[in-house]
Tab-separated table of C-alpha atoms in Angstrom:
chain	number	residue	atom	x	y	z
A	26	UNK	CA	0.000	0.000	0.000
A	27	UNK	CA	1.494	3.615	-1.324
A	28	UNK	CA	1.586	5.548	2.127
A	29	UNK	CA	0.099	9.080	2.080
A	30	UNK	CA	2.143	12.097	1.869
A	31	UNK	CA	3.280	13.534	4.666
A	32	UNK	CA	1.553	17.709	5.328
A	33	UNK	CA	3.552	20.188	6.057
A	34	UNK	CA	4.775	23.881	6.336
A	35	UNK	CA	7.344	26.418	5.363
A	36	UNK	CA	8.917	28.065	7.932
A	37	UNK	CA	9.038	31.499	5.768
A	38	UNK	CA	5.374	31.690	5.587
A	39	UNK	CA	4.958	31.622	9.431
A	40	UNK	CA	5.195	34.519	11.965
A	41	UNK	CA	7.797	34.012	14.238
A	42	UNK	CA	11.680	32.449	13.740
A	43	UNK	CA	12.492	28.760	12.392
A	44	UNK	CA	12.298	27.327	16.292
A	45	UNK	CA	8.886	29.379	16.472
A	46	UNK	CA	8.054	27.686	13.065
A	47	UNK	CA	8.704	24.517	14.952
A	48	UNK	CA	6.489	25.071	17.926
A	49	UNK	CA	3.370	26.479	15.375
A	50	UNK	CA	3.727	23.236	13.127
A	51	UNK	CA	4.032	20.960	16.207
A	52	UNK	CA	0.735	22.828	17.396
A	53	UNK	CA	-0.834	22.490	14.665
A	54	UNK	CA	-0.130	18.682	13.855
A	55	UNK	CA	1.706	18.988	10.903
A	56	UNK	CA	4.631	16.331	9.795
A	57	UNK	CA	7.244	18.474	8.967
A	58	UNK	CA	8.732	21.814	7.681
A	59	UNK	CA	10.901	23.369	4.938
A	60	UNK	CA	13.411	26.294	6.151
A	61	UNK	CA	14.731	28.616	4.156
A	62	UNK	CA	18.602	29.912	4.380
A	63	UNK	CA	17.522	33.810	5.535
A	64	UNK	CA	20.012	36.596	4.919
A	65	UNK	CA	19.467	40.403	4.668
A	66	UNK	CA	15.624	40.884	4.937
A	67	UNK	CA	14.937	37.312	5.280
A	68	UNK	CA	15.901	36.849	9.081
A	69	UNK	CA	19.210	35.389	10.928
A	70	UNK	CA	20.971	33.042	8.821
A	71	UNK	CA	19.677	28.798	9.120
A	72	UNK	CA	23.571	27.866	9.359
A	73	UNK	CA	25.206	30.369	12.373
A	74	UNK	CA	26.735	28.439	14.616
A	75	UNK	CA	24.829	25.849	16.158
A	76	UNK	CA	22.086	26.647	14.809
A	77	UNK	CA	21.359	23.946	12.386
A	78	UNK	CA	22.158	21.206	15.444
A	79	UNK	CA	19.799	23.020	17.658
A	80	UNK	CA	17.302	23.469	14.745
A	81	UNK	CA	17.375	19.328	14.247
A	82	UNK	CA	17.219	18.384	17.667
A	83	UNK	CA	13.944	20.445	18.279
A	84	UNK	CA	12.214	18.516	15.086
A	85	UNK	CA	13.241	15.824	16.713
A	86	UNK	CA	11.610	16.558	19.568
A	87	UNK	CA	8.579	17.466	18.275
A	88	UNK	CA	8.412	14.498	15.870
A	89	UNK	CA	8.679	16.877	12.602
A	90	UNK	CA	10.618	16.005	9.783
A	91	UNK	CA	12.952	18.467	8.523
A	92	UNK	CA	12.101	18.030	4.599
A	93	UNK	CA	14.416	20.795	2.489
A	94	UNK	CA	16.462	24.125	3.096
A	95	UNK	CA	15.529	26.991	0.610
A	96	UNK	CA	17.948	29.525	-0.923
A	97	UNK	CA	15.550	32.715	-1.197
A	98	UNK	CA	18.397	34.870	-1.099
A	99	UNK	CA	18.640	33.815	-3.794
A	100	UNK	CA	16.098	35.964	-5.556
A	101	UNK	CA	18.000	39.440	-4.357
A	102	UNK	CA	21.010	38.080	-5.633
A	103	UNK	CA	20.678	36.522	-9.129
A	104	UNK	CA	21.377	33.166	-10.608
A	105	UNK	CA	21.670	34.729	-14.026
A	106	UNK	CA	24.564	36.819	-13.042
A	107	UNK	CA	27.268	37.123	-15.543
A	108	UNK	CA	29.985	34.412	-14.883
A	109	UNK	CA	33.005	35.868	-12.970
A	110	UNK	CA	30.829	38.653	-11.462
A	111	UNK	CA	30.791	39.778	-7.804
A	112	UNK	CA	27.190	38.453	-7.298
A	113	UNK	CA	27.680	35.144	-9.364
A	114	UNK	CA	30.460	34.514	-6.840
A	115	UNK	CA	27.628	35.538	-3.976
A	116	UNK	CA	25.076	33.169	-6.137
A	117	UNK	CA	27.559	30.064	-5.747
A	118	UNK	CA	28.156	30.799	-2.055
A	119	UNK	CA	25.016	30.887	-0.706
A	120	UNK	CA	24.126	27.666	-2.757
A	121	UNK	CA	27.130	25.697	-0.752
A	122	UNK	CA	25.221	27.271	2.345
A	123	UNK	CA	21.796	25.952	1.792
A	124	UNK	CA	23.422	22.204	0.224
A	125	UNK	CA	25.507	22.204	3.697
A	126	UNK	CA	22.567	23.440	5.744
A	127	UNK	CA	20.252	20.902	4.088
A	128	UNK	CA	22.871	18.345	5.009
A	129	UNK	CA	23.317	18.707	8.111
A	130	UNK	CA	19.721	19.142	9.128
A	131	UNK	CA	18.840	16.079	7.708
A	132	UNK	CA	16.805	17.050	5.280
A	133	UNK	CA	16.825	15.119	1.733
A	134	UNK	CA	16.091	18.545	-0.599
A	135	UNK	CA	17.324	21.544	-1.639
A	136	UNK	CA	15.824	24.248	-3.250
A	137	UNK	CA	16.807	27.395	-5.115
A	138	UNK	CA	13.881	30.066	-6.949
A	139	UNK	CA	14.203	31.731	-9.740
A	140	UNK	CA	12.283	34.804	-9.717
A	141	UNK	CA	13.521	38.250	-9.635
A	142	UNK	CA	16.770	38.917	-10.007
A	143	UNK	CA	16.826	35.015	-10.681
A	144	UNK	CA	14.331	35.243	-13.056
A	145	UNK	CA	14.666	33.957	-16.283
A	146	UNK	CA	13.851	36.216	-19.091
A	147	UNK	CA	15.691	34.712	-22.719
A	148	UNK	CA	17.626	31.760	-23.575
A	149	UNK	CA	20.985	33.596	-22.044
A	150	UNK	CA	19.219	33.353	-18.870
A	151	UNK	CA	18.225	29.995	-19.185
A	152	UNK	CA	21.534	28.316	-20.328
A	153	UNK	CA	23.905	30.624	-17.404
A	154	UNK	CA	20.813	29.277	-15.162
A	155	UNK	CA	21.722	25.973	-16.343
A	156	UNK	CA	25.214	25.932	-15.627
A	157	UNK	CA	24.688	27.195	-12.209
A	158	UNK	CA	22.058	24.683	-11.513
A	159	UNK	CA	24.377	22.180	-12.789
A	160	UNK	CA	27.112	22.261	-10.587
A	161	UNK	CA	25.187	22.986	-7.779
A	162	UNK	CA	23.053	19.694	-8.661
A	163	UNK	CA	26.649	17.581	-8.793
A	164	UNK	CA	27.406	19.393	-5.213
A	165	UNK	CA	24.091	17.976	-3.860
A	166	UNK	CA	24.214	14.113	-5.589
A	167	UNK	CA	27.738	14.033	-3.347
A	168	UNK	CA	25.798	14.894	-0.010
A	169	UNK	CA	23.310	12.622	-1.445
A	170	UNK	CA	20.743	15.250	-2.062
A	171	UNK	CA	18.344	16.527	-4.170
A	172	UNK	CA	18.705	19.919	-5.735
A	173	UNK	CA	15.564	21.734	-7.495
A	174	UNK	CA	14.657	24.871	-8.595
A	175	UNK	CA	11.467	26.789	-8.482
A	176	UNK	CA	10.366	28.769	-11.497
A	177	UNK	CA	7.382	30.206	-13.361
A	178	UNK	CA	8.718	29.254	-16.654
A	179	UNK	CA	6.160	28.160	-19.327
A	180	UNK	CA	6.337	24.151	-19.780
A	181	UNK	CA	8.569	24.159	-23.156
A	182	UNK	CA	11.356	26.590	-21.036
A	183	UNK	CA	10.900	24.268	-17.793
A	184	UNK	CA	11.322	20.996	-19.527
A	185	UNK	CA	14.179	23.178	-21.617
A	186	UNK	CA	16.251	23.815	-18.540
A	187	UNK	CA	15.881	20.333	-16.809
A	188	UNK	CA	17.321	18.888	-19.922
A	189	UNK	CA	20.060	21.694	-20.284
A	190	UNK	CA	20.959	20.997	-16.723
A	191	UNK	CA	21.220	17.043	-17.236
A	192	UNK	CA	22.065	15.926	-14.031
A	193	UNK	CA	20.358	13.226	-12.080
A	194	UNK	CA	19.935	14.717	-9.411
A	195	UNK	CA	18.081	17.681	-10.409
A	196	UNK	CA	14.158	18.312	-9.645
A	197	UNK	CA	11.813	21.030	-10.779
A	198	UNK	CA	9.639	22.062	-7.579
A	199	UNK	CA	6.291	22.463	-8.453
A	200	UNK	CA	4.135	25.303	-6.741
A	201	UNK	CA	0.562	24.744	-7.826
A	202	UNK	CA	-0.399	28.276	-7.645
A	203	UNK	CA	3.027	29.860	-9.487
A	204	UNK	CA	1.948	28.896	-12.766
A	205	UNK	CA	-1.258	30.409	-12.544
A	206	UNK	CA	0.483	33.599	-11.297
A	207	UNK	CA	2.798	33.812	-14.521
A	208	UNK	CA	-0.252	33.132	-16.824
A	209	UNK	CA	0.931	29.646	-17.545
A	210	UNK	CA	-1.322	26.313	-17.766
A	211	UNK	CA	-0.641	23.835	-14.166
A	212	UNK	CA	-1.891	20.676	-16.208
A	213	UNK	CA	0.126	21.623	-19.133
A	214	UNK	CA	3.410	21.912	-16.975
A	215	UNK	CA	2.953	19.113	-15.397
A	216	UNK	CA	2.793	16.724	-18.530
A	217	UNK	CA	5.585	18.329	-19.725
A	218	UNK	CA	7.885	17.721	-17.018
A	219	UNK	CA	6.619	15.257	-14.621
A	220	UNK	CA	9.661	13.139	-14.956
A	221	UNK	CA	11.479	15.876	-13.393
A	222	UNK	CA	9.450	17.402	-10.791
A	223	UNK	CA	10.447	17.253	-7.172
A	224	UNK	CA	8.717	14.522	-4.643
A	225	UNK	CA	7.843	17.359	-2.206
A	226	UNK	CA	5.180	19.725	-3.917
A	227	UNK	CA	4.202	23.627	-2.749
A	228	UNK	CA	0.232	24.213	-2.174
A	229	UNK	CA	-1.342	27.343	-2.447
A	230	UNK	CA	-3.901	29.014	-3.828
A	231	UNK	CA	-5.077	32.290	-5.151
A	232	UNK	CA	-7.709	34.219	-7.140
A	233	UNK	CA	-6.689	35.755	-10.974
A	234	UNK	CA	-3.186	35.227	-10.181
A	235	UNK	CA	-2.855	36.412	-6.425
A	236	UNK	CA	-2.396	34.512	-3.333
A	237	UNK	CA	-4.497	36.334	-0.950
A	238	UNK	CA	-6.449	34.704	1.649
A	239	UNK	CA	-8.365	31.286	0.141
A	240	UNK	CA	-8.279	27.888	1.568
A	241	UNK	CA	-6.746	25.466	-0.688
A	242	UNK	CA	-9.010	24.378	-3.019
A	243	UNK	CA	-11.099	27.928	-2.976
A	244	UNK	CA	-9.175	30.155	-5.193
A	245	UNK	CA	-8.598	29.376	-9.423
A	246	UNK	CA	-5.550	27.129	-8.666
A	247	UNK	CA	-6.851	23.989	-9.903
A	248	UNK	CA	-4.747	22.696	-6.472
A	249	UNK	CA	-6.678	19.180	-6.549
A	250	UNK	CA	-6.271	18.728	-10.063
A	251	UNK	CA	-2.491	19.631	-10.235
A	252	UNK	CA	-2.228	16.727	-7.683
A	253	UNK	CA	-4.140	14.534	-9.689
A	254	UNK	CA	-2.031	15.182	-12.866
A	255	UNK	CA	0.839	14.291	-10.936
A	256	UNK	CA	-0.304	11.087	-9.634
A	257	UNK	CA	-1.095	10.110	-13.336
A	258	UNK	CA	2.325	10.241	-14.433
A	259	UNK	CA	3.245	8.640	-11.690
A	260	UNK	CA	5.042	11.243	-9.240
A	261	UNK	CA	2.933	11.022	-6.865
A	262	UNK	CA	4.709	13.182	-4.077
A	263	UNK	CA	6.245	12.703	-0.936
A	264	UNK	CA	5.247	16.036	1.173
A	265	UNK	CA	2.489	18.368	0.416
A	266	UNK	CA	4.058	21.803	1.705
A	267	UNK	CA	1.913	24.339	2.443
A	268	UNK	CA	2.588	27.612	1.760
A	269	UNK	CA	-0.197	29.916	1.501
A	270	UNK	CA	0.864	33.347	3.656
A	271	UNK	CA	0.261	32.501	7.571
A	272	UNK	CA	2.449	35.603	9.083
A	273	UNK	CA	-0.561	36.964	10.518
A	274	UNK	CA	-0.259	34.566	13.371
A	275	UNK	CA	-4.049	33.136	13.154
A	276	UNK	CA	-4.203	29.440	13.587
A	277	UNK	CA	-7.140	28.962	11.720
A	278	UNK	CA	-6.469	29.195	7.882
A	279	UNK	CA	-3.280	27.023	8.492
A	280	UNK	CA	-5.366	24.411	10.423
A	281	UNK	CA	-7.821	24.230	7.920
A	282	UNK	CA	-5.686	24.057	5.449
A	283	UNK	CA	-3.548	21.090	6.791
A	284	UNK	CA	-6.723	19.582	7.072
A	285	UNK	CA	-7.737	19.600	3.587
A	286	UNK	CA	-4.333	18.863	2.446
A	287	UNK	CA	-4.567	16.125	5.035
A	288	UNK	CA	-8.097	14.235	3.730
A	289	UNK	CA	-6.804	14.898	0.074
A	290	UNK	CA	-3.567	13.198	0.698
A	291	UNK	CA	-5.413	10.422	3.005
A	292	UNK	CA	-8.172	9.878	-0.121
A	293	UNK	CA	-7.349	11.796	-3.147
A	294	UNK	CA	-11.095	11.766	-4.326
A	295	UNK	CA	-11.750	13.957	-0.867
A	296	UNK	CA	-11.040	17.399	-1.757
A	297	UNK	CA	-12.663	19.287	1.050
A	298	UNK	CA	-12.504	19.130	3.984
């Protein structure tokens, strides 16, 4: 018998600090939760001293997986930067940080976004993306990680840079509401690069491209049937990660929203909850 996914949460889209993260996902009965890096803006950095070991043994303690570290910074610094640049030396950097950090919390992903200053506009973004994405990718297969990246390329461009990069293991992390943001078709990117996409998956949802305050499964997301497309190619994932905004503190949207992710991950055919 498949088991079910486990439900979780990303620390960035919680009030508080990663350990407060931990507390508010314990509380809340979920099984586990991303983390990102931080850096300027984004809070103190995930690998300070100690803090990583500290960070692990309080999952631990609260029976929470520690699923993937995220590179954010990422987006304020730029992926695309010209090779032998100041930031594309910053851009390298901080992906050994969030590989280590992953590493040493345990955690079997890592993930890097390309939006922003990461974005990627023409085919010169796409192939210096590539190259980037590539080394970084043979960094995490010798920590015996994962490495994906998060986009809101169309599915010809996202299929185009998962075979540019060519390493095995790369992963494309699917958000199922960031395609509907950047005006592109969910279903469609999914069949065009299933074999590729990531076995933890991002849920949120939205209404004519922004995330605002709907439970899953009441914006224009198609959240259910992004799932569903997965499943038929056969990726079903690992982790449903939820990461609608929570920073306002309330319990109640995330709660109802692990629940639904909960009952859709226990019996797909359930999609409210």
């Amino acid at each position: 018998m498949t088991r079910a996914p486990l439900v979780a949460l990303a620390d960035w889209r919680l009030p508080g600090d990663p350990f407060d993260a931990v507390e508010q996902a314990h509380a809340l009965g979920a099984d586990g939760l991303q983390f990102d890096l931080g850096g300027p803006g984004r809070g103190a950095w995930l690998d300070a001293p100690g803090t990583v070991d500290r960070l692990r043994e309080a999952c631990a303690a609260r029976g929470l997986a520690p699923l993937a570290v995220a590179g954010n910074t990422l987006n304020d610094i730029g992926l695309t930067a010209p090779a032998g640049s100041e930031d594309a030396a910053r851009a390298e950097h901080v992906l050994i940080r969030v590989l280590d950090a992953a590493a040493a919390l345990g955690a079997p992903l890592a993930f890097v976004p390309s939006f922003r200053r990461s974005a990627v506009h023409d085919l010169a973004d796409l192939r210096r993306t590539a190259v980037v994405l590539a080394r970084a990718a043979r960094e995490a297969e010798a920590r015996g990680l994962l490495l994906a990246n998060e986009n809101g390329l169309d599915p010809e461009r996202a299929r185009a840079l998962a075979e540019e990069v060519a390493v095995p293991s790369f992963r494309l992390l699917l958000d199922t509401y960031n395609p509907k943001v950047a005006g592109v078709d969910v279903l469609a990117l999914v069949e065009a690069t299933g074999a590729w996409i990531a076995p933890q998956v991002h849920l949120k949802d939205g209404t004519a491209g922004v995330v605002g305050t709907e439970l899953l499964g009441d914006g224009d997301g198609r959240v259910w049937e992004a799932l569903a497309a997965l499943r038929a190619q056969g990726s079903a994932p690992d982790a449903l990660v939820l990461e609608n905004d929570y920073r306002d503190g309330d319990p109640r949207r995330p709660a109802l929203d692990l629940a639904r992710a909960r009952a859709h991950a226990t019996d797909p055919a359930h999609t409210r909850s």
